[in-house]
């Protein structure tokens, strides 16, 4: 005799296995109390005489749970398995009281569990007498539980109860029950404190940024940048269009690459740069201390490869005009030679011309005026056609 319909049993197990695949975070069980119970149907498996004499009957259980570990609980359970007698036979029943360990596994919407325990059992109709007898029993179970909110869980499972023989009046007997259950959980004031969050590491002090450009001094390759000037990742002023004029001063920020621009960053046909080069009296030798100024003109021409430059030599009016023109020519040629031979500018792009005193920019009557007139000017022109 089968203790329940096998088709229904297969359907229940298949549905439970499918739902167990849906994941959900499991609640920590430590310190948690629970009251629960189950109802279902059970059938005796042994002894064979008992199984033949009974048919499946009601199963009921009640229990008290207490969490010992995150997913392990003590379970004090009272079960009642009853087999309906056939013919003139009376009913048979097992009523064990057991202490069990219940272990949950994983984290899921339907969390699987196993349970096992031992304790006394009161039996009736399982042996030669029709009166209650106390024996020793073993209890095991397996199933699935599903949370409904924070305090309630429902479940489905199988429970196996085994009563050991008393050696005289009753043989060993066992029953298997299929059941559904409900559990209500509470804390009784012993709420487990939430783990304290690890203290946040103190934020390191901000790195020094002397010029306030947002780039720490340890990475700033252009310290001392003026306040408010846009800088790149290395702390240097930006020149987005690479025309040689910083963004903070560039009035034409989208100049096409290679286009000659003036000091405002806008397109120009001609740009004049006065070089503050001092020559000895009556001499045309260029002192090395003025190389940085000539280097600046060379870099400018390399940045704008479609340009040419005229090196103009000028003088004051002391002495003869012819002598001053010849001296200014020599000085202009000396600067030209530096550009070509020392700084690598193509000679075809550089010419030199001495104007002597013909183009003064200040009054030659004062020493200051004459000093201003003794000058070298680089006039860079756009040679694009």
Tab-separated table of C-alpha atoms in Angstrom, residues 55-375:
chain	number	residue	atom	x	y	z
A	55	UNK	CA	-3.727	3.394	5.226
A	56	UNK	CA	-2.370	7.002	5.032
A	57	UNK	CA	-3.663	9.271	7.755
A	58	UNK	CA	-3.232	12.828	9.033
A	59	UNK	CA	0.100	14.265	10.125
A	60	UNK	CA	0.518	17.297	12.373
A	61	UNK	CA	3.476	18.867	14.127
A	62	UNK	CA	4.405	21.862	16.210
A	63	UNK	CA	7.824	23.207	17.221
A	64	UNK	CA	9.924	25.866	18.860
A	65	UNK	CA	13.085	27.106	17.069
A	66	UNK	CA	16.119	29.047	18.277
A	67	UNK	CA	18.960	30.316	16.087
A	68	UNK	CA	22.447	29.214	17.105
A	69	UNK	CA	24.425	30.128	13.970
A	70	UNK	CA	23.673	32.202	10.895
A	71	UNK	CA	21.881	29.247	9.290
A	72	UNK	CA	21.709	26.671	12.077
A	73	UNK	CA	18.906	26.307	14.681
A	74	UNK	CA	17.836	24.120	17.584
A	75	UNK	CA	14.358	22.689	17.043
A	76	UNK	CA	12.113	21.237	19.783
A	77	UNK	CA	9.430	19.352	17.853
A	78	UNK	CA	6.245	17.460	18.707
A	79	UNK	CA	4.943	15.243	15.863
A	80	UNK	CA	1.804	13.204	15.485
A	81	UNK	CA	1.606	10.568	12.750
A	82	UNK	CA	-1.627	8.609	12.502
A	83	UNK	CA	-2.506	5.653	10.293
A	84	UNK	CA	-6.139	4.795	9.778
A	85	UNK	CA	-6.859	1.155	10.556
A	86	UNK	CA	-8.596	-1.106	8.042
A	87	UNK	CA	-11.391	-3.489	8.906
A	88	UNK	CA	-11.651	-4.063	12.647
A	89	UNK	CA	-8.096	-2.843	13.377
A	90	UNK	CA	-7.749	0.234	15.526
A	91	UNK	CA	-5.750	3.251	14.498
A	92	UNK	CA	-1.961	3.319	14.915
A	93	UNK	CA	-0.010	6.461	15.848
A	94	UNK	CA	3.409	7.868	16.733
A	95	UNK	CA	3.817	10.959	18.899
A	96	UNK	CA	7.535	11.747	19.302
A	97	UNK	CA	9.031	14.713	21.164
A	98	UNK	CA	12.505	15.356	19.763
A	99	UNK	CA	15.364	17.802	20.010
A	100	UNK	CA	16.711	18.480	16.524
A	101	UNK	CA	19.321	20.442	14.664
A	102	UNK	CA	17.967	22.321	11.632
A	103	UNK	CA	20.495	23.463	9.038
A	104	UNK	CA	19.596	25.801	6.150
A	105	UNK	CA	21.682	25.994	2.991
A	106	UNK	CA	22.447	28.796	0.579
A	107	UNK	CA	20.500	31.968	-0.052
A	108	UNK	CA	17.322	31.585	-2.042
A	109	UNK	CA	13.687	32.527	-2.313
A	110	UNK	CA	13.107	28.872	-1.405
A	111	UNK	CA	15.882	27.942	1.025
A	112	UNK	CA	16.564	24.190	1.407
A	113	UNK	CA	17.030	22.717	4.885
A	114	UNK	CA	17.794	19.420	6.614
A	115	UNK	CA	16.923	18.455	10.162
A	116	UNK	CA	17.698	15.511	12.445
A	117	UNK	CA	17.065	14.755	16.122
A	118	UNK	CA	16.211	12.227	18.817
A	119	UNK	CA	13.803	11.939	21.725
A	120	UNK	CA	11.063	9.849	23.346
A	121	UNK	CA	8.032	8.679	21.386
A	122	UNK	CA	4.622	7.556	22.560
A	123	UNK	CA	3.166	4.834	20.380
A	124	UNK	CA	-0.231	3.160	20.145
A	125	UNK	CA	-1.373	0.292	17.961
A	126	UNK	CA	2.088	-0.390	16.549
A	127	UNK	CA	2.602	-3.680	18.406
A	128	UNK	CA	0.699	-6.355	20.260
A	129	UNK	CA	-1.052	-3.972	22.659
A	130	UNK	CA	-3.553	-1.204	22.075
A	131	UNK	CA	-2.294	1.085	24.801
A	132	UNK	CA	0.202	3.954	24.811
A	133	UNK	CA	3.836	2.970	25.189
A	134	UNK	CA	6.937	5.206	25.477
A	135	UNK	CA	9.895	4.262	23.297
A	136	UNK	CA	12.998	5.960	21.829
A	137	UNK	CA	12.772	7.654	18.426
A	138	UNK	CA	14.770	9.252	15.664
A	139	UNK	CA	13.455	12.088	13.526
A	140	UNK	CA	14.774	13.429	10.192
A	141	UNK	CA	13.387	15.884	7.682
A	142	UNK	CA	14.110	17.860	4.539
A	143	UNK	CA	12.314	20.642	2.758
A	144	UNK	CA	12.188	24.195	1.513
A	145	UNK	CA	11.218	27.454	3.233
A	146	UNK	CA	10.098	30.727	1.688
A	147	UNK	CA	10.012	34.104	3.551
A	148	UNK	CA	6.874	36.235	3.555
A	149	UNK	CA	8.063	39.530	4.973
A	150	UNK	CA	10.451	39.747	7.928
A	151	UNK	CA	8.645	37.494	10.446
A	152	UNK	CA	6.780	34.809	8.533
A	153	UNK	CA	7.962	31.801	6.539
A	154	UNK	CA	6.068	29.061	4.788
A	155	UNK	CA	7.497	25.736	3.767
A	156	UNK	CA	7.013	22.283	2.330
A	157	UNK	CA	8.856	19.107	3.229
A	158	UNK	CA	9.116	15.480	4.165
A	159	UNK	CA	9.462	14.174	7.739
A	160	UNK	CA	10.641	10.708	8.728
A	161	UNK	CA	9.913	9.352	12.206
A	162	UNK	CA	11.381	6.091	13.484
A	163	UNK	CA	10.455	4.383	16.777
A	164	UNK	CA	12.953	1.792	17.931
A	165	UNK	CA	11.651	-1.568	19.199
A	166	UNK	CA	11.124	-1.905	22.951
A	167	UNK	CA	12.274	-5.515	22.817
A	168	UNK	CA	9.070	-6.979	24.206
A	169	UNK	CA	5.719	-5.553	23.196
A	170	UNK	CA	6.330	-3.360	20.146
A	171	UNK	CA	8.582	-3.889	17.117
A	172	UNK	CA	10.370	-1.014	15.415
A	173	UNK	CA	8.072	1.185	13.380
A	174	UNK	CA	8.523	4.166	11.087
A	175	UNK	CA	6.440	6.625	9.110
A	176	UNK	CA	7.038	9.124	6.308
A	177	UNK	CA	4.952	12.276	6.042
A	178	UNK	CA	4.558	14.976	3.427
A	179	UNK	CA	3.580	18.340	4.871
A	180	UNK	CA	3.271	22.090	4.497
A	181	UNK	CA	4.396	24.391	7.291
A	182	UNK	CA	4.332	27.932	8.623
A	183	UNK	CA	6.753	29.680	10.981
A	184	UNK	CA	6.614	32.943	12.880
A	185	UNK	CA	9.906	34.451	14.073
A	186	UNK	CA	10.628	36.969	16.805
A	187	UNK	CA	13.568	38.212	18.850
A	188	UNK	CA	12.285	38.499	22.463
A	189	UNK	CA	14.352	41.627	23.063
A	190	UNK	CA	17.643	39.921	22.265
A	191	UNK	CA	18.050	41.520	18.882
A	192	UNK	CA	21.475	40.840	17.543
A	193	UNK	CA	23.184	44.217	17.061
A	194	UNK	CA	23.975	45.055	13.512
A	195	UNK	CA	27.685	44.767	12.820
A	196	UNK	CA	29.411	48.068	13.118
A	197	UNK	CA	30.669	49.479	9.910
A	198	UNK	CA	34.422	49.542	9.713
A	199	UNK	CA	35.666	53.034	10.504
A	200	UNK	CA	36.495	54.954	7.423
A	201	UNK	CA	40.147	55.641	6.948
A	202	UNK	CA	40.985	59.250	7.548
A	203	UNK	CA	41.256	61.130	4.308
A	204	UNK	CA	44.850	62.045	3.562
A	205	UNK	CA	45.587	65.746	3.868
A	206	UNK	CA	45.311	67.586	0.555
A	207	UNK	CA	48.556	67.975	-1.324
A	208	UNK	CA	50.117	71.401	-1.461
A	209	UNK	CA	49.163	73.524	-4.480
A	210	UNK	CA	51.063	76.774	-4.115
A	211	UNK	CA	49.761	78.455	-7.287
A	212	UNK	CA	46.160	77.266	-6.762
A	213	UNK	CA	45.772	75.879	-10.288
A	214	UNK	CA	44.310	72.542	-9.105
A	215	UNK	CA	47.475	70.539	-9.852
A	216	UNK	CA	49.465	69.465	-6.729
A	217	UNK	CA	52.980	70.827	-6.490
A	218	UNK	CA	54.347	67.273	-6.742
A	219	UNK	CA	53.011	67.056	-10.341
A	220	UNK	CA	53.096	70.728	-11.319
A	221	UNK	CA	55.742	71.233	-14.005
A	222	UNK	CA	54.814	74.915	-14.324
A	223	UNK	CA	54.733	76.260	-10.748
A	224	UNK	CA	53.767	79.870	-10.255
A	225	UNK	CA	51.011	79.951	-12.886
A	226	UNK	CA	48.943	83.134	-12.593
A	227	UNK	CA	45.612	82.765	-10.842
A	228	UNK	CA	42.696	81.973	-13.150
A	229	UNK	CA	44.834	80.779	-16.065
A	230	UNK	CA	43.533	77.452	-17.482
A	231	UNK	CA	46.138	74.692	-17.109
A	232	UNK	CA	46.633	71.164	-18.393
A	233	UNK	CA	47.191	68.007	-16.326
A	234	UNK	CA	50.792	69.017	-15.645
A	235	UNK	CA	49.849	72.468	-14.380
A	236	UNK	CA	51.046	74.347	-17.466
A	237	UNK	CA	48.963	77.059	-19.178
A	238	UNK	CA	46.878	75.689	-22.040
A	239	UNK	CA	47.365	76.526	-25.710
A	240	UNK	CA	44.498	74.581	-27.228
A	241	UNK	CA	45.061	75.583	-30.873
A	242	UNK	CA	48.882	75.349	-30.547
A	243	UNK	CA	49.486	78.779	-32.033
A	244	UNK	CA	51.917	79.842	-29.318
A	245	UNK	CA	49.415	82.117	-27.563
A	246	UNK	CA	48.035	80.852	-24.249
A	247	UNK	CA	44.291	80.346	-24.005
A	248	UNK	CA	44.041	83.043	-21.326
A	249	UNK	CA	45.300	85.640	-23.867
A	250	UNK	CA	44.081	84.080	-27.110
A	251	UNK	CA	41.294	86.166	-28.668
A	252	UNK	CA	41.027	83.765	-31.604
A	253	UNK	CA	41.137	80.316	-29.914
A	254	UNK	CA	40.306	78.265	-33.020
A	255	UNK	CA	43.076	79.410	-35.372
A	256	UNK	CA	43.898	76.685	-37.947
A	257	UNK	CA	47.183	74.861	-37.321
A	258	UNK	CA	50.223	76.497	-38.916
A	259	UNK	CA	48.574	79.908	-39.380
A	260	UNK	CA	50.720	82.905	-38.468
A	261	UNK	CA	49.206	84.800	-35.534
A	262	UNK	CA	49.972	87.977	-33.633
A	263	UNK	CA	50.324	88.345	-29.869
A	264	UNK	CA	46.525	88.090	-29.452
A	265	UNK	CA	46.355	84.754	-31.258
A	266	UNK	CA	44.595	86.161	-34.318
A	267	UNK	CA	45.648	85.735	-37.971
A	268	UNK	CA	48.410	88.110	-39.074
A	269	UNK	CA	50.375	88.643	-42.273
A	270	UNK	CA	53.402	89.997	-40.432
A	271	UNK	CA	54.717	89.827	-36.870
A	272	UNK	CA	57.589	91.974	-35.559
A	273	UNK	CA	59.713	90.884	-32.624
A	274	UNK	CA	62.260	93.306	-31.166
A	275	UNK	CA	65.371	91.537	-29.868
A	276	UNK	CA	67.082	93.151	-26.889
A	277	UNK	CA	70.614	92.377	-28.061
A	278	UNK	CA	73.467	94.606	-26.947
A	279	UNK	CA	76.617	94.942	-29.097
A	280	UNK	CA	79.973	96.294	-28.143
A	281	UNK	CA	80.959	99.735	-29.458
A	282	UNK	CA	81.527	99.402	-33.186
A	283	UNK	CA	81.244	95.600	-33.010
A	284	UNK	CA	78.852	93.020	-34.478
A	285	UNK	CA	79.629	89.957	-32.333
A	286	UNK	CA	76.614	88.303	-30.658
A	287	UNK	CA	77.274	87.531	-27.021
A	288	UNK	CA	76.029	84.002	-26.011
A	289	UNK	CA	73.937	85.541	-23.248
A	290	UNK	CA	71.491	86.698	-25.961
A	291	UNK	CA	71.026	83.221	-27.445
A	292	UNK	CA	67.650	82.693	-25.660
A	293	UNK	CA	66.166	85.633	-27.584
A	294	UNK	CA	67.374	84.290	-30.916
A	295	UNK	CA	66.163	80.823	-29.901
A	296	UNK	CA	62.689	82.311	-29.361
A	297	UNK	CA	62.627	83.542	-32.983
A	298	UNK	CA	63.836	80.134	-34.220
A	299	UNK	CA	61.104	78.338	-32.285
A	300	UNK	CA	58.501	80.738	-33.645
A	301	UNK	CA	59.558	79.982	-37.223
A	302	UNK	CA	59.553	76.244	-36.631
A	303	UNK	CA	56.022	76.494	-35.277
A	304	UNK	CA	54.974	78.338	-38.456
A	305	UNK	CA	56.878	76.585	-41.265
A	306	UNK	CA	55.318	78.730	-44.028
A	307	UNK	CA	56.972	81.936	-42.841
A	308	UNK	CA	60.100	83.923	-43.683
A	309	UNK	CA	61.948	86.377	-41.487
A	310	UNK	CA	63.773	89.623	-42.176
A	311	UNK	CA	66.394	90.501	-39.564
A	312	UNK	CA	66.529	94.280	-39.435
A	313	UNK	CA	69.509	96.117	-37.994
A	314	UNK	CA	68.996	99.702	-36.735
A	315	UNK	CA	71.277	102.309	-35.159
A	316	UNK	CA	71.209	105.784	-33.666
A	317	UNK	CA	72.456	108.873	-35.579
A	318	UNK	CA	75.871	109.192	-33.981
A	319	UNK	CA	78.509	108.840	-36.673
A	320	UNK	CA	78.123	108.847	-40.432
A	321	UNK	CA	74.955	107.397	-41.947
A	322	UNK	CA	76.987	105.144	-44.279
A	323	UNK	CA	79.057	103.773	-41.401
A	324	UNK	CA	75.953	103.144	-39.282
A	325	UNK	CA	74.230	101.348	-42.157
A	326	UNK	CA	77.262	99.117	-42.705
A	327	UNK	CA	77.511	98.328	-38.971
A	328	UNK	CA	73.786	97.625	-38.671
A	329	UNK	CA	74.068	95.294	-41.695
A	330	UNK	CA	76.854	93.327	-40.010
A	331	UNK	CA	74.851	93.070	-36.809
A	332	UNK	CA	71.743	91.876	-38.696
A	333	UNK	CA	73.831	89.281	-40.544
A	334	UNK	CA	75.367	88.094	-37.254
A	335	UNK	CA	71.878	87.411	-35.877
A	336	UNK	CA	70.891	85.729	-39.155
A	337	UNK	CA	73.892	83.421	-38.969
A	338	UNK	CA	72.949	82.412	-35.435
A	339	UNK	CA	69.445	81.514	-36.609
A	340	UNK	CA	70.771	79.437	-39.512
A	341	UNK	CA	73.925	77.822	-38.176
A	342	UNK	CA	73.249	77.596	-34.457
A	343	UNK	CA	69.492	77.085	-34.320
A	344	UNK	CA	68.864	75.209	-37.575
A	345	UNK	CA	66.519	77.570	-39.457
A	346	UNK	CA	66.583	77.057	-43.238
A	347	UNK	CA	68.820	79.841	-44.707
A	348	UNK	CA	66.380	80.403	-47.585
A	349	UNK	CA	63.835	81.638	-45.063
A	350	UNK	CA	66.117	84.220	-43.407
A	351	UNK	CA	67.409	87.508	-44.814
A	352	UNK	CA	69.248	90.390	-43.154
A	353	UNK	CA	69.237	94.116	-43.875
A	354	UNK	CA	70.837	97.047	-42.123
A	355	UNK	CA	68.867	100.313	-42.060
A	356	UNK	CA	71.331	102.340	-39.982
A	357	UNK	CA	69.694	105.483	-38.521
A	358	UNK	CA	66.952	105.652	-41.178
A	359	UNK	CA	64.108	104.266	-39.048
A	360	UNK	CA	64.337	105.682	-35.528
A	361	UNK	CA	61.633	104.846	-32.994
A	362	UNK	CA	62.769	107.410	-30.404
A	363	UNK	CA	64.405	110.865	-30.240
A	364	UNK	CA	68.166	110.648	-30.890
A	365	UNK	CA	68.701	113.796	-28.794
A	366	UNK	CA	68.661	111.789	-25.522
A	367	UNK	CA	70.724	108.816	-24.447
A	368	UNK	CA	67.557	106.848	-23.740
A	369	UNK	CA	66.249	107.564	-27.238
A	370	UNK	CA	69.500	106.618	-28.911
A	371	UNK	CA	69.630	103.357	-26.911
A	372	UNK	CA	66.114	102.493	-28.120
A	373	UNK	CA	67.122	103.155	-31.712
A	374	UNK	CA	70.069	100.758	-31.494
A	375	UNK	CA	68.049	97.631	-32.001
